[in-house]
Amino acid sequence: MTAMPHHHHAAPQFDLIAWAKTLVLLGMGAYFGWLLISGNLAFYINQRFAWLVVVGAVIFALLALVNIYSGLRAGDDCQHQHFQIGWDILLIVALPLLLALIVPARSLGIEAVSGGISLSPVGVASQSAFQRSPLDRNILDWLREFERAASPAAFNGTPANVIGFVYREPGFTEDSFMLSRFTMSCCVADAFPIGMPVSAPESSDFTAGVWLRARGKLRAADFDGDFLPVLFADALEPIPEPRQPYLYP
């Protein structure tokens, strides 16, 4: 009597690369979600594009779940039907996530300024910006107003209340500086520094990069060789960096 042959089914092998890819996808989805929850997303992109990050987080999470499902049910034959990436490609894909975990989230500051500060508004001015009362205008609003005015003297005596970080150049007088912010149209890659001239006797008390609230009145005056509307501040108040440090054109 002939013995029937026994068919041995090999157990599915543990695919380390496939599970590493799953962890990377889960990590990217979790990181995008954390950016949204923590508010740190504002350091990197314009708020109106936040929905793209939501979509990205959902896609990463779904891809990770598909990988988990496939890994749990796939045998050797099924596994070989899929394109297998190598560790080199996986590390390249994981690099942004590794950098995000290593480098703390922070906004651009004075150390990111190169080539000086612009005294011109960035982007197309919206009509709504001009409808704000003087004390509600930010630096970008004021630069737009300055640009559309017939004369710098048109703002003489107008009150202003603005915040920004201190920026100085070697030619500035001891009592003058620029109160500066970064504008962001799309993402941090296109961030651009703008500033508003300020004059105050106690200006030298504050180091470059410190965030201040400056209150006072505007008056046309010479500022570093140009005749401009200058904020003559009655009060300079140190403040923490705002949660949303950028301005949007």
Tab-separated table of C-alpha atoms in Angstrom:
chain	number	residue	atom	x	y	z
A	1	MET	CA	0.000	0.000	0.000
A	2	THR	CA	1.506	3.227	-1.145
A	3	ALA	CA	1.689	5.999	1.414
A	4	MET	CA	0.125	9.281	0.392
A	5	PRO	CA	2.633	12.138	0.135
A	6	HIS	CA	2.330	14.859	2.764
A	7	HIS	CA	2.220	18.461	1.532
A	8	HIS	CA	3.974	20.814	3.890
A	9	HIS	CA	2.762	24.421	3.764
A	10	ALA	CA	5.481	26.887	4.634
A	11	ALA	CA	4.443	29.399	7.256
A	12	PRO	CA	4.264	32.972	6.051
A	13	GLN	CA	7.540	34.724	6.610
A	14	PHE	CA	7.740	37.894	8.657
A	15	ASP	CA	8.332	40.724	6.198
A	16	LEU	CA	10.365	43.256	8.177
A	17	ILE	CA	10.433	45.870	5.408
A	18	ALA	CA	6.652	45.699	4.934
A	19	TRP	CA	6.022	46.267	8.641
A	20	ALA	CA	8.644	49.038	8.748
A	21	LYS	CA	6.780	50.724	5.877
A	22	THR	CA	3.581	50.415	7.899
A	23	LEU	CA	5.226	52.104	10.881
A	24	VAL	CA	6.452	54.961	8.672
A	25	LEU	CA	2.945	55.466	7.270
A	26	LEU	CA	1.424	55.407	10.747
A	27	GLY	CA	4.106	57.824	11.936
A	28	MET	CA	3.427	60.280	9.118
A	29	GLY	CA	-0.311	60.156	9.735
A	30	ALA	CA	0.184	60.653	13.470
A	31	TYR	CA	2.606	63.535	12.885
A	32	PHE	CA	0.203	65.338	10.568
A	33	GLY	CA	-2.550	64.841	13.122
A	34	TRP	CA	-0.338	66.201	15.899
A	35	LEU	CA	0.471	69.301	13.827
A	36	LEU	CA	-3.237	69.988	13.490
A	37	ILE	CA	-4.079	69.372	17.157
A	38	SER	CA	-1.089	71.222	18.612
A	39	GLY	CA	-1.440	74.257	16.360
A	40	ASN	CA	2.167	73.920	15.172
A	41	LEU	CA	0.918	73.567	11.617
A	42	ALA	CA	0.807	77.387	11.508
A	43	PHE	CA	4.639	77.394	11.639
A	44	TYR	CA	4.815	75.679	8.252
A	45	ILE	CA	1.870	76.510	5.984
A	46	ASN	CA	-0.833	79.107	5.462
A	47	GLN	CA	-3.924	78.233	7.483
A	48	ARG	CA	-6.134	78.142	4.400
A	49	PHE	CA	-4.233	75.048	3.234
A	50	ALA	CA	-4.766	73.112	6.478
A	51	TRP	CA	-7.338	70.893	4.757
A	52	LEU	CA	-4.530	69.388	2.670
A	53	VAL	CA	-2.849	68.194	5.853
A	54	VAL	CA	-6.117	66.628	7.002
A	55	VAL	CA	-6.359	64.775	3.690
A	56	GLY	CA	-2.724	63.696	3.971
A	57	ALA	CA	-3.197	62.381	7.514
A	58	VAL	CA	-6.235	60.340	6.442
A	59	ILE	CA	-4.426	58.908	3.390
A	60	PHE	CA	-1.367	57.884	5.441
A	61	ALA	CA	-3.608	56.225	8.038
A	62	LEU	CA	-5.597	54.341	5.390
A	63	LEU	CA	-2.438	53.132	3.632
A	64	ALA	CA	-1.068	51.910	6.957
A	65	LEU	CA	-4.295	50.011	7.676
A	66	VAL	CA	-4.218	48.434	4.219
A	67	ASN	CA	-0.630	47.345	4.834
A	68	ILE	CA	-1.544	45.823	8.184
A	69	TYR	CA	-4.499	43.954	6.676
A	70	SER	CA	-2.408	42.667	3.773
A	71	GLY	CA	0.428	41.615	6.063
A	72	LEU	CA	-1.873	39.633	8.356
A	73	ARG	CA	-3.590	37.675	5.601
A	74	ALA	CA	-0.901	37.302	2.965
A	75	GLY	CA	1.066	34.112	2.461
A	76	ASP	CA	4.296	33.715	0.580
A	77	ASP	CA	2.594	33.573	-2.813
A	78	CYS	CA	0.592	36.701	-2.155
A	79	GLN	CA	3.570	38.572	-0.810
A	80	HIS	CA	5.635	37.916	-3.920
A	81	GLN	CA	2.967	39.522	-6.059
A	82	HIS	CA	3.686	42.912	-4.565
A	83	PHE	CA	6.509	45.284	-5.377
A	84	GLN	CA	9.023	45.069	-2.572
A	85	ILE	CA	10.852	48.282	-1.709
A	86	GLY	CA	14.338	48.220	-0.244
A	87	TRP	CA	15.700	49.729	2.952
A	88	ASP	CA	17.331	52.544	0.991
A	89	ILE	CA	14.004	53.763	-0.401
A	90	LEU	CA	12.297	53.299	2.957
A	91	LEU	CA	14.926	55.401	4.746
A	92	ILE	CA	14.568	58.187	2.166
A	93	VAL	CA	10.802	58.210	2.696
A	94	ALA	CA	11.250	58.154	6.481
A	95	LEU	CA	13.795	61.003	6.513
A	96	PRO	CA	11.216	63.843	6.718
A	97	LEU	CA	9.574	62.121	9.669
A	98	LEU	CA	12.919	61.647	11.416
A	99	LEU	CA	13.795	65.317	10.925
A	100	ALA	CA	10.384	66.364	12.234
A	101	LEU	CA	10.983	64.339	15.408
A	102	ILE	CA	14.516	65.673	15.906
A	103	VAL	CA	14.025	69.361	15.036
A	104	PRO	CA	11.592	71.153	17.376
A	105	ALA	CA	8.682	73.009	15.788
A	106	ARG	CA	9.260	76.762	15.774
A	107	SER	CA	8.499	79.818	13.699
A	108	LEU	CA	10.927	81.881	11.672
A	109	GLY	CA	12.663	84.630	13.644
A	110	ILE	CA	15.311	87.250	13.177
A	111	GLU	CA	17.939	84.595	12.411
A	112	ALA	CA	16.016	83.822	9.212
A	113	VAL	CA	16.263	87.412	7.942
A	114	SER	CA	18.768	87.758	5.133
A	115	GLY	CA	19.058	90.737	2.821
A	116	GLY	CA	17.162	93.135	5.039
A	117	ILE	CA	13.513	93.906	5.780
A	118	SER	CA	11.032	95.109	3.169
A	119	LEU	CA	9.076	98.336	3.678
A	120	SER	CA	6.632	97.338	0.937
A	121	PRO	CA	3.535	95.172	1.396
A	122	VAL	CA	3.634	91.679	-0.021
A	123	GLY	CA	0.746	90.355	-2.096
A	124	VAL	CA	-2.410	92.014	-3.349
A	125	ALA	CA	-4.126	94.208	-0.792
A	126	SER	CA	-7.693	93.288	0.035
A	127	GLN	CA	-10.359	95.932	0.572
A	128	SER	CA	-11.229	94.499	3.980
A	129	ALA	CA	-7.777	95.383	5.304
A	130	PHE	CA	-8.426	99.072	4.650
A	131	GLN	CA	-11.693	98.997	6.587
A	132	ARG	CA	-9.985	98.191	9.872
A	133	SER	CA	-9.648	100.932	12.427
A	134	PRO	CA	-6.085	102.256	12.930
A	135	LEU	CA	-5.638	100.526	16.291
A	136	ASP	CA	-6.653	97.169	14.770
A	137	ARG	CA	-4.190	97.258	11.877
A	138	ASN	CA	-1.137	95.015	11.848
A	139	ILE	CA	2.187	95.787	10.173
A	140	LEU	CA	1.061	94.456	6.796
A	141	ASP	CA	-2.110	96.557	6.926
A	142	TRP	CA	-0.088	99.689	7.657
A	143	LEU	CA	2.370	99.062	4.822
A	144	ARG	CA	-0.554	98.689	2.443
A	145	GLU	CA	-1.966	101.974	3.702
A	146	PHE	CA	1.406	103.692	3.302
A	147	GLU	CA	1.710	102.446	-0.267
A	148	ARG	CA	-1.669	103.791	-1.354
A	149	ALA	CA	-1.284	107.183	0.361
A	150	ALA	CA	-0.414	110.330	-1.613
A	151	SER	CA	2.100	111.501	1.000
A	152	PRO	CA	3.829	110.077	4.097
A	153	ALA	CA	2.489	113.084	6.008
A	154	ALA	CA	-1.092	111.853	5.432
A	155	PHE	CA	-0.791	109.751	8.600
A	156	ASN	CA	0.545	112.435	10.938
A	157	GLY	CA	-1.084	112.038	14.342
A	158	THR	CA	-2.747	108.698	13.550
A	159	PRO	CA	-2.587	106.252	16.489
A	160	ALA	CA	-1.109	102.794	15.965
A	161	ASN	CA	-0.799	99.655	18.070
A	162	VAL	CA	1.309	96.926	16.434
A	163	ILE	CA	3.362	93.892	17.436
A	164	GLY	CA	6.475	92.340	15.925
A	165	PHE	CA	10.095	91.475	16.627
A	166	VAL	CA	12.914	94.012	16.822
A	167	TYR	CA	15.175	94.316	13.803
A	168	ARG	CA	18.128	96.669	13.437
A	169	GLU	CA	20.706	97.481	10.808
A	170	PRO	CA	24.121	99.079	11.454
A	171	GLY	CA	23.028	102.465	10.055
A	172	PHE	CA	20.013	102.860	12.336
A	173	THR	CA	20.161	105.531	15.036
A	174	GLU	CA	20.187	104.451	18.669
A	175	ASP	CA	16.529	105.315	19.187
A	176	SER	CA	15.186	103.606	16.047
A	177	PHE	CA	14.462	100.084	14.853
A	178	MET	CA	12.005	98.203	12.688
A	179	LEU	CA	9.150	96.214	14.130
A	180	SER	CA	9.006	93.175	11.880
A	181	ARG	CA	6.888	90.154	10.956
A	182	PHE	CA	7.127	87.433	8.333
A	183	THR	CA	4.385	87.158	5.733
A	184	MET	CA	3.429	83.758	4.338
A	185	SER	CA	1.503	83.266	1.113
A	186	CYS	CA	1.610	79.476	0.865
A	187	CYS	CA	4.216	77.872	3.107
A	188	VAL	CA	7.337	78.696	5.088
A	189	ALA	CA	9.426	78.408	1.907
A	190	ASP	CA	7.925	81.669	0.598
A	191	ALA	CA	7.952	83.523	3.936
A	192	PHE	CA	9.076	87.129	3.518
A	193	PRO	CA	10.117	89.653	6.215
A	194	ILE	CA	8.422	93.058	6.330
A	195	GLY	CA	8.792	95.850	8.851
A	196	MET	CA	7.486	99.163	10.135
A	197	PRO	CA	9.832	102.003	11.243
A	198	VAL	CA	9.662	102.773	14.957
A	199	SER	CA	11.334	105.484	17.013
A	200	ALA	CA	11.421	105.573	20.820
A	201	PRO	CA	13.949	106.807	23.389
A	202	GLU	CA	14.070	103.419	25.121
A	203	SER	CA	14.671	101.475	21.890
A	204	SER	CA	18.191	100.513	22.923
A	205	ASP	CA	16.789	98.651	25.952
A	206	PHE	CA	15.534	95.865	23.713
A	207	THR	CA	17.751	93.414	21.872
A	208	ALA	CA	17.202	92.325	18.292
A	209	GLY	CA	14.689	89.506	17.937
A	210	VAL	CA	12.633	90.421	21.022
A	211	TRP	CA	8.886	90.597	20.446
A	212	LEU	CA	7.317	93.937	21.369
A	213	ARG	CA	4.003	95.739	21.333
A	214	ALA	CA	4.529	99.327	20.232
A	215	ARG	CA	1.906	101.999	20.898
A	216	GLY	CA	2.093	105.572	19.741
A	217	LYS	CA	1.351	107.917	16.851
A	218	LEU	CA	2.594	108.093	13.291
A	219	ARG	CA	4.533	111.031	11.939
A	220	ALA	CA	6.423	111.507	8.682
A	221	ALA	CA	10.142	111.688	9.441
A	222	ASP	CA	13.575	110.747	8.160
A	223	PHE	CA	14.330	107.084	8.767
A	224	ASP	CA	17.691	105.769	7.610
A	225	GLY	CA	17.815	108.338	4.820
A	226	ASP	CA	14.192	107.985	3.629
A	227	PHE	CA	11.181	110.180	4.389
A	228	LEU	CA	8.609	107.726	5.744
A	229	PRO	CA	5.694	107.379	8.132
A	230	VAL	CA	7.390	106.459	11.423
A	231	LEU	CA	5.689	105.160	14.548
A	232	PHE	CA	6.854	107.352	17.436
A	233	ALA	CA	6.144	104.979	20.275
A	234	ASP	CA	4.951	106.189	23.659
A	235	ALA	CA	5.141	102.663	25.056
A	236	LEU	CA	7.161	99.556	24.197
A	237	GLU	CA	5.963	96.399	25.915
A	238	PRO	CA	7.811	93.065	25.703
A	239	ILE	CA	5.420	90.246	24.809
A	240	PRO	CA	5.703	86.501	24.154
A	241	GLU	CA	5.835	85.408	20.537
A	242	PRO	CA	2.216	85.185	19.355
A	243	ARG	CA	0.752	81.779	18.699
A	244	GLN	CA	0.316	82.849	15.083
A	245	PRO	CA	3.501	84.791	14.277
A	246	TYR	CA	2.967	85.120	10.517
A	247	LEU	CA	0.832	87.555	8.526
A	248	TYR	CA	-1.056	86.437	5.427
A	249	PRO	CA	-1.103	88.638	2.285
